[in-house]
GROMACS .gro file of C-alpha atoms in nm:
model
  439
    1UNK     CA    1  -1.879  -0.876   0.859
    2UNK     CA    2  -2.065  -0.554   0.899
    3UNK     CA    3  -1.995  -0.218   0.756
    4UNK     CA    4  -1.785   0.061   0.887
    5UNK     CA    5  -1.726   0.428   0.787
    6UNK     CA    6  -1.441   0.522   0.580
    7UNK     CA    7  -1.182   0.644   0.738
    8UNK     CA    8  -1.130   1.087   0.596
    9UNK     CA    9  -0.794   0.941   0.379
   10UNK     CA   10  -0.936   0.604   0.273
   11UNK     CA   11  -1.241   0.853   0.150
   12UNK     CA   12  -0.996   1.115   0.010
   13UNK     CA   13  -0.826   0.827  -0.207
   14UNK     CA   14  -1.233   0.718  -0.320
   15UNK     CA   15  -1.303   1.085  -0.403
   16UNK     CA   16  -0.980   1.224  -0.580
   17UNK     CA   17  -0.996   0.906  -0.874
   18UNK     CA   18  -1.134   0.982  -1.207
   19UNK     CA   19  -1.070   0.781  -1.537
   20UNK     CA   20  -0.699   0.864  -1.633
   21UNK     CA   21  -0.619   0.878  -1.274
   22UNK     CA   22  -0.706   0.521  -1.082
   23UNK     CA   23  -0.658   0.524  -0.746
   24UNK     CA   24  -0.534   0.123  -0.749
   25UNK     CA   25  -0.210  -0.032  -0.635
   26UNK     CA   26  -0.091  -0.300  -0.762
   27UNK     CA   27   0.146  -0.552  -0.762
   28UNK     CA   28   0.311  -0.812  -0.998
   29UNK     CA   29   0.445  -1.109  -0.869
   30UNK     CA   30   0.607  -1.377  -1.123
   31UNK     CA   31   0.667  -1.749  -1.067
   32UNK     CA   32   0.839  -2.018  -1.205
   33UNK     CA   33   0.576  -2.301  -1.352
   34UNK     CA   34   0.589  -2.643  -1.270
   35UNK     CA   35   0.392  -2.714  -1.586
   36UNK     CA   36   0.242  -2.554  -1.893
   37UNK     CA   37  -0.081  -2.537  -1.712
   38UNK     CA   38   0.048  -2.386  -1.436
   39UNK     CA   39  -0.089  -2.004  -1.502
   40UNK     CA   40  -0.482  -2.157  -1.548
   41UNK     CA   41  -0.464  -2.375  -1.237
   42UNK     CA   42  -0.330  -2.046  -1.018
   43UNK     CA   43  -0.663  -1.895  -1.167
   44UNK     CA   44  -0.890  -2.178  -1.028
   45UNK     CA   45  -0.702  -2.144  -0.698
   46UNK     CA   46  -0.721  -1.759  -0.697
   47UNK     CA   47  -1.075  -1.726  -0.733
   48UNK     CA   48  -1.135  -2.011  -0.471
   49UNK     CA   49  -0.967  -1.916  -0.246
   50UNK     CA   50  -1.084  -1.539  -0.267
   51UNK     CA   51  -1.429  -1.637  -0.197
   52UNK     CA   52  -1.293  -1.738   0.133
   53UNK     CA   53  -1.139  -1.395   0.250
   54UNK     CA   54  -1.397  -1.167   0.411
   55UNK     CA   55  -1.180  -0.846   0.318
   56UNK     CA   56  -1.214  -0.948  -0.079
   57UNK     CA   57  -1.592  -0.953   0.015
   58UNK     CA   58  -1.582  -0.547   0.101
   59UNK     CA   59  -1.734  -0.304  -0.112
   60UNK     CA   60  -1.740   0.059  -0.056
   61UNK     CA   61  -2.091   0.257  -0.095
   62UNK     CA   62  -2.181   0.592  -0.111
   63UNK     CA   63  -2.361   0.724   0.233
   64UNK     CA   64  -2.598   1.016   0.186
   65UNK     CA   65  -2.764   0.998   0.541
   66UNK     CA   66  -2.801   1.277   0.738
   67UNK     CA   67  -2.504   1.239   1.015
   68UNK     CA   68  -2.251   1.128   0.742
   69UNK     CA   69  -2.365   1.288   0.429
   70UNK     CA   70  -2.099   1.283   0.132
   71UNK     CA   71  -1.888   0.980   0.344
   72UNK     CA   72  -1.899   0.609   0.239
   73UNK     CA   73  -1.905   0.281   0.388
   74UNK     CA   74  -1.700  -0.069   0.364
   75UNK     CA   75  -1.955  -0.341   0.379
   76UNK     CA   76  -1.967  -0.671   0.247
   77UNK     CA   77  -2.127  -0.730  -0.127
   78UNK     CA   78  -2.402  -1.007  -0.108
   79UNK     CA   79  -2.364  -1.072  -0.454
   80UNK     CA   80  -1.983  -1.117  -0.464
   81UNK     CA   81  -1.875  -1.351  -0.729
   82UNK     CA   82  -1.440  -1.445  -0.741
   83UNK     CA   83  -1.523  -1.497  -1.074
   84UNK     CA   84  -1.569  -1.093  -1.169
   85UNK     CA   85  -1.191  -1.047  -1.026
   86UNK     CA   86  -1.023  -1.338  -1.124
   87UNK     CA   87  -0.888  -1.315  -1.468
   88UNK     CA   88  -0.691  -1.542  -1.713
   89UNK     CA   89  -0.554  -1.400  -2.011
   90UNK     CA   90  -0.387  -1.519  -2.315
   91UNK     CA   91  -0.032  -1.614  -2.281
   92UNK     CA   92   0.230  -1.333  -2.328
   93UNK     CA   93   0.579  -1.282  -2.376
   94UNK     CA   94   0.622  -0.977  -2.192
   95UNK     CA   95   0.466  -0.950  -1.854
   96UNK     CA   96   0.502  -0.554  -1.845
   97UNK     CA   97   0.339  -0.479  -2.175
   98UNK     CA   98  -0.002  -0.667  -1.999
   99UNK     CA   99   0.030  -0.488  -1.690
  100UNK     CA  100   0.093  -0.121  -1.802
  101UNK     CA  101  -0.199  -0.156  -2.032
  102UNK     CA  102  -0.386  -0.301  -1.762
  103UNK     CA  103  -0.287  -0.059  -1.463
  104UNK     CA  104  -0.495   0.220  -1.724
  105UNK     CA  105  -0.783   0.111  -1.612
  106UNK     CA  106  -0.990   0.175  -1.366
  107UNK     CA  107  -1.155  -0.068  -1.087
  108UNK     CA  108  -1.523  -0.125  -1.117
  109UNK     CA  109  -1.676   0.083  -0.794
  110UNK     CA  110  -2.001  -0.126  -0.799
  111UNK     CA  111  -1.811  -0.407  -0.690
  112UNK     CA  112  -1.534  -0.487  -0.452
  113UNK     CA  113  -1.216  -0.306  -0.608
  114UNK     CA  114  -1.024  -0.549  -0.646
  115UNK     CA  115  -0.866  -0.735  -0.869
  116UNK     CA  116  -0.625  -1.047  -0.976
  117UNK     CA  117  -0.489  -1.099  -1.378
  118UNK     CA  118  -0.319  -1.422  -1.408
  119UNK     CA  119  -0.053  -1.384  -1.730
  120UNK     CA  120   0.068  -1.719  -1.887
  121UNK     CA  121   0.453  -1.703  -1.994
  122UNK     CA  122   0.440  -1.795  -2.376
  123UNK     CA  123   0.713  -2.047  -2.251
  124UNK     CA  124   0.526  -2.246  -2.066
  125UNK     CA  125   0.780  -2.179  -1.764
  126UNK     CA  126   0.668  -1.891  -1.572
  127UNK     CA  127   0.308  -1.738  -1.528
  128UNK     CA  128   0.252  -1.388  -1.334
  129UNK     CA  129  -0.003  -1.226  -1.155
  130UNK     CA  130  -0.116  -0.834  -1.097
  131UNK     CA  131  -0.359  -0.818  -0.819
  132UNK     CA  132  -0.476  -0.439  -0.824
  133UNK     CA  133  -0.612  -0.292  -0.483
  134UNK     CA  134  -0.803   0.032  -0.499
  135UNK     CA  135  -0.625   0.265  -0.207
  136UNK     CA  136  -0.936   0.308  -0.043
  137UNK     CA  137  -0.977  -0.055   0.021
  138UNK     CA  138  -0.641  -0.101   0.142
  139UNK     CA  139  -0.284   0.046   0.148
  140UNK     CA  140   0.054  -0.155   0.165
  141UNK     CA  141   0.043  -0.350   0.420
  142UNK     CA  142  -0.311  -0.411   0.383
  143UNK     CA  143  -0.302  -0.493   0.034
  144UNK     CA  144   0.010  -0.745   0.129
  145UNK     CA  145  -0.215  -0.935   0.383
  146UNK     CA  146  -0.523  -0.952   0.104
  147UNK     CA  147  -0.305  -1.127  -0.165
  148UNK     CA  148  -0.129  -1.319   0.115
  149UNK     CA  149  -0.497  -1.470   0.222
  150UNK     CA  150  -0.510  -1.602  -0.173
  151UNK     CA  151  -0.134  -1.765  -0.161
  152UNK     CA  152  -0.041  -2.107  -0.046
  153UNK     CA  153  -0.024  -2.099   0.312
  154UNK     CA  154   0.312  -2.002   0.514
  155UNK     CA  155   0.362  -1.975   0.879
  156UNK     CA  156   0.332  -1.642   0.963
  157UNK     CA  157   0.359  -1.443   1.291
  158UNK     CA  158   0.044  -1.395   1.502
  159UNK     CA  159  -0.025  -1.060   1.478
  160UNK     CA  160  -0.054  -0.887   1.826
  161UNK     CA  161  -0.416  -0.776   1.962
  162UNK     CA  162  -0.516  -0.455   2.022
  163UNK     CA  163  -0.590  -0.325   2.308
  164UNK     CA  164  -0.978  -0.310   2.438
  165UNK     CA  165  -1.088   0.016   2.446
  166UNK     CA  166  -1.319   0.133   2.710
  167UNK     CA  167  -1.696   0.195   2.624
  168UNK     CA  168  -1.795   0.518   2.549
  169UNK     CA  169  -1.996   0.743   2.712
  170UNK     CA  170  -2.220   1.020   2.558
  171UNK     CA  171  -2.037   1.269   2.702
  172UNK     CA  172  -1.640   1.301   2.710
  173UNK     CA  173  -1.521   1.226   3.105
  174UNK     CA  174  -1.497   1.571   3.234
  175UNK     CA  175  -1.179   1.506   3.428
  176UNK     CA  176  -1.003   1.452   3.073
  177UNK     CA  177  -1.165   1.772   2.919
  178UNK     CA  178  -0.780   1.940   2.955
  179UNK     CA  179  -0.618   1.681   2.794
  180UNK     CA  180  -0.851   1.678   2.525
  181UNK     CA  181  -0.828   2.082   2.493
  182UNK     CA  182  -0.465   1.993   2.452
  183UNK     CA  183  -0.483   1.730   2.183
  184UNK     CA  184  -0.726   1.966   1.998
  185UNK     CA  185  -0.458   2.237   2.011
  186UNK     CA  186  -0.223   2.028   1.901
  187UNK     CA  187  -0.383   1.918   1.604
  188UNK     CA  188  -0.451   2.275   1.465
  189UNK     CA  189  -0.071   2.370   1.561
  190UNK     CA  190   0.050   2.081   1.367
  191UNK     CA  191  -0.222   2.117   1.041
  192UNK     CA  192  -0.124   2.455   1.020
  193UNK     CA  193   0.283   2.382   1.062
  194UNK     CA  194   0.205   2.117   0.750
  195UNK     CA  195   0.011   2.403   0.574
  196UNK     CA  196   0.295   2.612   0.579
  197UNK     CA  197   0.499   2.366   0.505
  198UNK     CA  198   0.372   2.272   0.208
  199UNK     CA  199   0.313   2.620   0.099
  200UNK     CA  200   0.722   2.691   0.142
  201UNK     CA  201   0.749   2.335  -0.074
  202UNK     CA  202   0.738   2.517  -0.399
  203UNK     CA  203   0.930   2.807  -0.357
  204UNK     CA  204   1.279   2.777  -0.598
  205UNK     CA  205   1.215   2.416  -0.711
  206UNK     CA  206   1.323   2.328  -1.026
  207UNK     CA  207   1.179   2.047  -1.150
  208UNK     CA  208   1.177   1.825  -1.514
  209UNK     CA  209   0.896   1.845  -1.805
  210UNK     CA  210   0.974   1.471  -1.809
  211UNK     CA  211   0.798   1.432  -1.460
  212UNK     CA  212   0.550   1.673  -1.476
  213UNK     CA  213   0.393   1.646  -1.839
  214UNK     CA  214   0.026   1.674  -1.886
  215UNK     CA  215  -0.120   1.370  -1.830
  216UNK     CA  216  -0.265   1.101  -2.138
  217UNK     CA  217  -0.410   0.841  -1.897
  218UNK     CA  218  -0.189   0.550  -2.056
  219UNK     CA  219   0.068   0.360  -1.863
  220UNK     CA  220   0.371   0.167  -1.893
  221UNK     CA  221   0.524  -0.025  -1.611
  222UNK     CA  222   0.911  -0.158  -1.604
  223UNK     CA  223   1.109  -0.394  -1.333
  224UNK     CA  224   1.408  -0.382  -1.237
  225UNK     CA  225   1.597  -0.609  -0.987
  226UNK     CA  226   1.881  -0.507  -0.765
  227UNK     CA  227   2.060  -0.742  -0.552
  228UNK     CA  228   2.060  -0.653  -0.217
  229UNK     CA  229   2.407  -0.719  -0.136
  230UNK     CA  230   2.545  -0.481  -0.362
  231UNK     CA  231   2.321  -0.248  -0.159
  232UNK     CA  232   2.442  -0.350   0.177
  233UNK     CA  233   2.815  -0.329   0.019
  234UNK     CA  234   2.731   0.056  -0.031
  235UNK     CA  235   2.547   0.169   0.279
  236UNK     CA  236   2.836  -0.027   0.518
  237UNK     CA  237   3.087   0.180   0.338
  238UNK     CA  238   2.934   0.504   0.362
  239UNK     CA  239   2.691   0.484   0.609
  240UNK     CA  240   2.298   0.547   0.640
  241UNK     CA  241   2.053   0.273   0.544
  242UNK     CA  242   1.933   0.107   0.294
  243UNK     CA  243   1.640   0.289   0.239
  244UNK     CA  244   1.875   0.550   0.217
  245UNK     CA  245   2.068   0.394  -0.063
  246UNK     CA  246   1.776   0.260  -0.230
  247UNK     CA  247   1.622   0.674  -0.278
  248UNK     CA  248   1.991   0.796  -0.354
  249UNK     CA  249   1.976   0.532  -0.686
  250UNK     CA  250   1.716   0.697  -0.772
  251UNK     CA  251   1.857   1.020  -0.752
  252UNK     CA  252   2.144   0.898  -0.933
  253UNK     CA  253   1.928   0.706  -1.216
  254UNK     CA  254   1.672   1.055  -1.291
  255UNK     CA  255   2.012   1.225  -1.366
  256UNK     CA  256   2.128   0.964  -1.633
  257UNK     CA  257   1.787   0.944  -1.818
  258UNK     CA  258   1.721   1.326  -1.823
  259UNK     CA  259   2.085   1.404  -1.940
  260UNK     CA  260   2.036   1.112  -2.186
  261UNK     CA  261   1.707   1.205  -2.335
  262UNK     CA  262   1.827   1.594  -2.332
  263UNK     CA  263   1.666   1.738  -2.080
  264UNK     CA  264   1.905   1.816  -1.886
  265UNK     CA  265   1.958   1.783  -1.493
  266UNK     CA  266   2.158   2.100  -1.432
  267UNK     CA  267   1.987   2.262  -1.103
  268UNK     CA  268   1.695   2.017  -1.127
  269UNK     CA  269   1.607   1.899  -0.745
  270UNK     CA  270   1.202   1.734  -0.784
  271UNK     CA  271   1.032   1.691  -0.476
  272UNK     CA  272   0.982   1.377  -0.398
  273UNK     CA  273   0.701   1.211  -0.145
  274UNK     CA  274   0.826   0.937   0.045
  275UNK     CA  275   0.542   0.770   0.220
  276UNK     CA  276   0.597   0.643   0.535
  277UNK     CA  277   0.340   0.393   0.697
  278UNK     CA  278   0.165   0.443   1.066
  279UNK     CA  279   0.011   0.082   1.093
  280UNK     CA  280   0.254  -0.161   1.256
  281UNK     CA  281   0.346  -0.477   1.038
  282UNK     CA  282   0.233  -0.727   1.293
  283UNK     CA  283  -0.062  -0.546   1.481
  284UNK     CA  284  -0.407  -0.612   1.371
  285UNK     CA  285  -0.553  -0.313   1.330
  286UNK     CA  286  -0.907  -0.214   1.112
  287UNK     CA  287  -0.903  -0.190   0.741
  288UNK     CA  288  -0.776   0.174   0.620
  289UNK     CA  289  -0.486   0.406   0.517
  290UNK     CA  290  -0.277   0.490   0.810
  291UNK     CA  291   0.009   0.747   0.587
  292UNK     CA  292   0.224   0.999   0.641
  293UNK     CA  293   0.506   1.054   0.472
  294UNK     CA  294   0.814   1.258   0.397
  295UNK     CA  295   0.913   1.544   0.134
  296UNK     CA  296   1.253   1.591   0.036
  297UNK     CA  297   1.409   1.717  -0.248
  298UNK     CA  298   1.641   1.492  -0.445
  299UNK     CA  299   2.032   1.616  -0.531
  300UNK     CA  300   1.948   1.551  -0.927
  301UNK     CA  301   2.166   1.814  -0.998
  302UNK     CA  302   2.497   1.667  -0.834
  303UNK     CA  303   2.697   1.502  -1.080
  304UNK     CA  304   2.920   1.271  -0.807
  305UNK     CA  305   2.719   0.984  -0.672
  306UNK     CA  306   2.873   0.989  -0.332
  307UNK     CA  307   2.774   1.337  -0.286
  308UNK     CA  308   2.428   1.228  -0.378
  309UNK     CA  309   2.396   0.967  -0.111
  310UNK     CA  310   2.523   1.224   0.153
  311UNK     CA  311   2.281   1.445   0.101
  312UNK     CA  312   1.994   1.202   0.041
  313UNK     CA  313   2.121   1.062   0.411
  314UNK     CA  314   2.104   1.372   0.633
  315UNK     CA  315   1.785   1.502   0.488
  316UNK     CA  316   1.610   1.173   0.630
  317UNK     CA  317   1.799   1.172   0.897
  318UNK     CA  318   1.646   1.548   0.943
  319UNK     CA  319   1.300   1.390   0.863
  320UNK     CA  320   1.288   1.103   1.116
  321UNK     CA  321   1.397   1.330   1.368
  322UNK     CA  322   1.157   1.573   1.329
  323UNK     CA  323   0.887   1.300   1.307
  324UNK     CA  324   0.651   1.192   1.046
  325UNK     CA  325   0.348   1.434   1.199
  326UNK     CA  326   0.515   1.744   1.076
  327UNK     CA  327   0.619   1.945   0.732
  328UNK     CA  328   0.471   1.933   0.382
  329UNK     CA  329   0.546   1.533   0.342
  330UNK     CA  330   0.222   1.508   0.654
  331UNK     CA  331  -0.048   1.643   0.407
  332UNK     CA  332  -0.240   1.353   0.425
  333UNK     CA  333  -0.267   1.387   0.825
  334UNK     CA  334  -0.469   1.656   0.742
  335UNK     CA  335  -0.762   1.461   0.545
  336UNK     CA  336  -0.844   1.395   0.913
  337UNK     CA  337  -0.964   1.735   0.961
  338UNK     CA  338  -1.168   1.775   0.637
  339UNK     CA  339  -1.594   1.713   0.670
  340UNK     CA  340  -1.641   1.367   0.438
  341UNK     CA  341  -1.895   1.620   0.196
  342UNK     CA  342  -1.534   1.797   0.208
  343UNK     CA  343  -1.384   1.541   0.081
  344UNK     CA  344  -1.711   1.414  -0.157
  345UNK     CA  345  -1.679   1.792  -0.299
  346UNK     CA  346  -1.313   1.878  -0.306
  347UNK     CA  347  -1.183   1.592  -0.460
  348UNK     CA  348  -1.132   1.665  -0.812
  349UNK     CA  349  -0.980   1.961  -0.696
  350UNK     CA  350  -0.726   1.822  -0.459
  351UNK     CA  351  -0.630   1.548  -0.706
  352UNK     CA  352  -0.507   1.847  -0.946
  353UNK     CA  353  -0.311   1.996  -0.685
  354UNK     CA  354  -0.082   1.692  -0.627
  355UNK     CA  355   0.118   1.851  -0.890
  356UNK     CA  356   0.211   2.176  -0.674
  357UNK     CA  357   0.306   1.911  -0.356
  358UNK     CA  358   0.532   1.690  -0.505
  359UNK     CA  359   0.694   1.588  -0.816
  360UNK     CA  360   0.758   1.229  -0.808
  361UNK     CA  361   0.661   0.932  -0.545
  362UNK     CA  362   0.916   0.683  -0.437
  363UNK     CA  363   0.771   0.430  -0.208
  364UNK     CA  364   0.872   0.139  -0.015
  365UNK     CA  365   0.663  -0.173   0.058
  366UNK     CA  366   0.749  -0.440   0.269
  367UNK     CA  367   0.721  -0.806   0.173
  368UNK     CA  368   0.743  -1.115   0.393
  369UNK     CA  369   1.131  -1.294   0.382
  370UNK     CA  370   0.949  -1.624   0.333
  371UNK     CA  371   0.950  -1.743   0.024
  372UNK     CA  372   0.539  -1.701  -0.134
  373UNK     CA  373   0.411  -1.971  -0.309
  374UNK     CA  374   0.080  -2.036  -0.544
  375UNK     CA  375  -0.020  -2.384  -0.640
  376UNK     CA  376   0.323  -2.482  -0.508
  377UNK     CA  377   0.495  -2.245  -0.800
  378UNK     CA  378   0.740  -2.030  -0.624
  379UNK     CA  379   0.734  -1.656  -0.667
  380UNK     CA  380   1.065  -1.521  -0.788
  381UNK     CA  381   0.997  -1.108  -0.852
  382UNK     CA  382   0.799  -0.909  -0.702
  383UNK     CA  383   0.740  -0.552  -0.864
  384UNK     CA  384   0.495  -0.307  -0.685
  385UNK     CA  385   0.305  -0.018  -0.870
  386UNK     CA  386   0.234   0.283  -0.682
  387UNK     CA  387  -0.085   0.520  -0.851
  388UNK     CA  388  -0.002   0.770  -1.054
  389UNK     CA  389  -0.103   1.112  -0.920
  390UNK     CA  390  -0.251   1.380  -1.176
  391UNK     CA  391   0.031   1.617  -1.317
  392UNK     CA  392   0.332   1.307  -1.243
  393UNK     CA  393   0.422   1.104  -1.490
  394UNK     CA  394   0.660   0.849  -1.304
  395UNK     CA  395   0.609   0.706  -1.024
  396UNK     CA  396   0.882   0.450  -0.823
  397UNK     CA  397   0.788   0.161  -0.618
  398UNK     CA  398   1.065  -0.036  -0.411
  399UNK     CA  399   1.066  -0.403  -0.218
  400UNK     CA  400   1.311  -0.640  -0.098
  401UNK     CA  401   1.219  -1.002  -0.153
  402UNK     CA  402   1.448  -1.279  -0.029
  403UNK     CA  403   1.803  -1.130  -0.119
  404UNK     CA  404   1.700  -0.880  -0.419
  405UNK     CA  405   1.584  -0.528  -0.396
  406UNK     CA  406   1.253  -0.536  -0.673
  407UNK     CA  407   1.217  -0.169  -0.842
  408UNK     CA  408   0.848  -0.140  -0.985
  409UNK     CA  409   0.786   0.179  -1.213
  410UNK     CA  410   0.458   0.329  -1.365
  411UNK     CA  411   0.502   0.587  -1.619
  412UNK     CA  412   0.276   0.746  -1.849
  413UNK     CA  413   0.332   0.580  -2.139
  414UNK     CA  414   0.294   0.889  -2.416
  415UNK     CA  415   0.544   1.079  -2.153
  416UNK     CA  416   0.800   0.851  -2.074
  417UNK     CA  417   0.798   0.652  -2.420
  418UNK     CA  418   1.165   0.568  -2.304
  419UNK     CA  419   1.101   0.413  -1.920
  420UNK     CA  420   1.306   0.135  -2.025
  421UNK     CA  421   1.590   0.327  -2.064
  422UNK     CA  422   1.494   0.498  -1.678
  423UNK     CA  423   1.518   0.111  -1.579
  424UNK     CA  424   1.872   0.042  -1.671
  425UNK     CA  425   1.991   0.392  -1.520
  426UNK     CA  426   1.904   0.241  -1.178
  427UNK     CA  427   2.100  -0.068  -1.250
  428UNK     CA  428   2.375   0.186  -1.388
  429UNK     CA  429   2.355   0.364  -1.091
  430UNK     CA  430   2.412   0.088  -0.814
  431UNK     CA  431   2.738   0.008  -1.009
  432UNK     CA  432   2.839   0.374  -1.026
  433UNK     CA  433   2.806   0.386  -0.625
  434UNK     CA  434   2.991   0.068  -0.589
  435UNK     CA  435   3.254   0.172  -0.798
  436UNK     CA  436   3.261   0.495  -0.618
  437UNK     CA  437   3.276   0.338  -0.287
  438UNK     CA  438   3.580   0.088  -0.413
  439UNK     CA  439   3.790   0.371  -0.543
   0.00000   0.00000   0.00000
């Protein structure tokens, strides 16, 4: 494999980390054991089968040359050893505990960031693992098709080639110098539409302390699991889609835990970024971010849960019709049009911002309907962890997996002592919408 330039949001994400910030997704996946040994022999299996995956191999280097000073590369380490990502810890009774302690720290950025903790049940019957992906390395999807590459293998769909692209000359074809001029147009029209947009964002928001407390650099992560049924009952009732559903529970669930811990949701409405994904699940297509996403504020403040749902459903609607190249939810579009000593420089900077673009991220991330297996010990849960931004403190991650919707929630821990209690509103919440719906 040879190296390759990062991508301008693959080098935002590598720039805008600092120690109580880690730029890392994660996920934690949780099987049933076939034996007490189970946990240790998914260890031996993890770390030899990593050595096999040239995208585990990547590392990302700073570049100070002259024609990309301040950028970095993705190239693969010659000294890359499974063994300094593969983990095996003592056996635990509570996966969450391990992984919100362990989703505090921070990759190592000498080596490929990466990394897989294998968690014994104290049982003997279940083990779990939290593979960690730094968001420079890889987003979602990406991330999905590294820990795939490590999992007993399942037929999967070939993914579709990309087209060849035509060599390139030195200089641009002449005859496509107006289309060009239009493209270039278009992409200042459209940075400065999101720079307005995001500008307009903050004006008569109302947000909660809760979500936007000064940040401690400890997390806690919870699970919850939804079954998707009960979703399905609700969105062919009232309409919209399941996504749709999914982002009005959580609506629904902020309200119950702020009234509950007395802060109140009266008037509250938090922006929330809903990334939305520009790769295409079965295309192959180079490592990097491809994101957009989506800003909408969520109906906290209304107390019936039907009412909720409506309003969560036209927004997107509003959203997908106006694209996902437009408004303040497209910032990252415009890491595109930022120098990489830009981004080298401005990092720190644009890291403390996130607090004046959104308020809390809700993201969806799609899993294969095939049932995953390791060592031949099924997975049963699946909880994705989303980063948590500087000046959030919770941050919601959503996937369906084989019948059941899988809610995965980071929190900082000194904020939200009380994210269990966060967890059962959403479970609170589905029934309140299906009771809703029923009378």
């Amino acid at each position: 494999m040879t190296s390759d330039l990062l991508a301008p949001l693959d080098l935002a994400f590598w720039n805008i980390e600092s120690d109580r910030h880690p730029m890392h997704l994660a996920a934690l996946g949780v099987f049933t054991a076939h034996s007490p040994t189970a946990g240790a022999h998914a260890a031996d299996l993890l770390a030899a089968r990593a050595a096999a995956v040239p995208g585990l191999r990547m590392r990302i280097r700073d570049v100070w040359q002259p024609l990309s000073f301040g950028s970095a590369t993705r190239e693969p380490d010659a000294g890359f050893d499974p063994l300094n990502h593969v983990r095996l810890h003592a056996p635990t009774a509570d996966y969450h505990d391990v992984a919100g302690r362990l989703m505090e720290r921070p990759l190592e950025r000498g080596r490929p960031p990466w990394e897989a903790h294998v968690l014994p049940g104290e049982d003997g019957e279940s083990f779990a693992v939290l593979f960690k992906f730094h968001h420079a390395l890889a987003d979602g999807l990406r991330a999905l098709a590294l820990a795939a590459a490590v999992m007993d293998p399942i037929d999967m769909p070939a993914p579709r080639p990309r087209p060849q692209e035509p060599p390139r000359g030195r200089l641009p074809d002449v005859r496509k110098l107006p289309e060009l001029l239009r493209g270039a147009l278009s992409d200042v029209g459209r940075a400065l539409d999101i720079g307005a947009s995001v500008a307009l964002s903050g004006v008569a928001v109302r947000s909660s302390p809760a979500l936007t407390a000064e940040p401690t650099g400890t997390r806690r992560t919870a699970g919850v699991v939804i079954d998707l049924d009960d979703v399905h009952r609700v969105r062919k009732t009232v309409g919209g889609t399941v996504n749709d559903v999914l982002i009005a529970v959580v609506a629904g669930a902020l309200r119950r835990w702020l009234d509950e811990r007395g802060d109140g949701s009266e008037g509250v409405a938090p922006r929330a970024l809903i990334p939305v994904s520009k790769r295409r699940p079965r295309t192959a297509h180079p490592q990097g971010n491809r994101l957009s996403g989506y800003l909408m504020r969520l109906p906290v403040h209304d107390p019936d849960p039907l009412s909720r749902l409506s309003t969560v459903r036209r927004a997107m609607d509003r959203k997908k019709d106006a694209g996902p190249n437009r408004g303040a939810g497209a910032v990252a579009l415009l890491a595109d049009h930022v120098p990489a000593l830009g981004h080298r420089l401005g990092g720190p900077l644009v890291g403390s911002a996130a607090r004046l673009w959104f308020d809390i991220l809700v993201t969806s991330v799609p899993l294969p309907s095939l049932g995953l297996k390791l060592g031949g010990n099924p997975v049963t849960e699946v909880y994705p962890f989303a980063p948590l931004a500087r000046g959030q403190s919770l941050a919601v991650a959503i996937s369906t997996y084989r019948g059941s919707v899988h809610y995965g929630l980071v929190a900082d821990a000194e904020a939200v002592p009380d994210l269990d209690r966060f967890a059962r509103a959403l479970s609170e919440e589905v029934q309140a919408l299906i009771v809703a719906c029923d009378s």
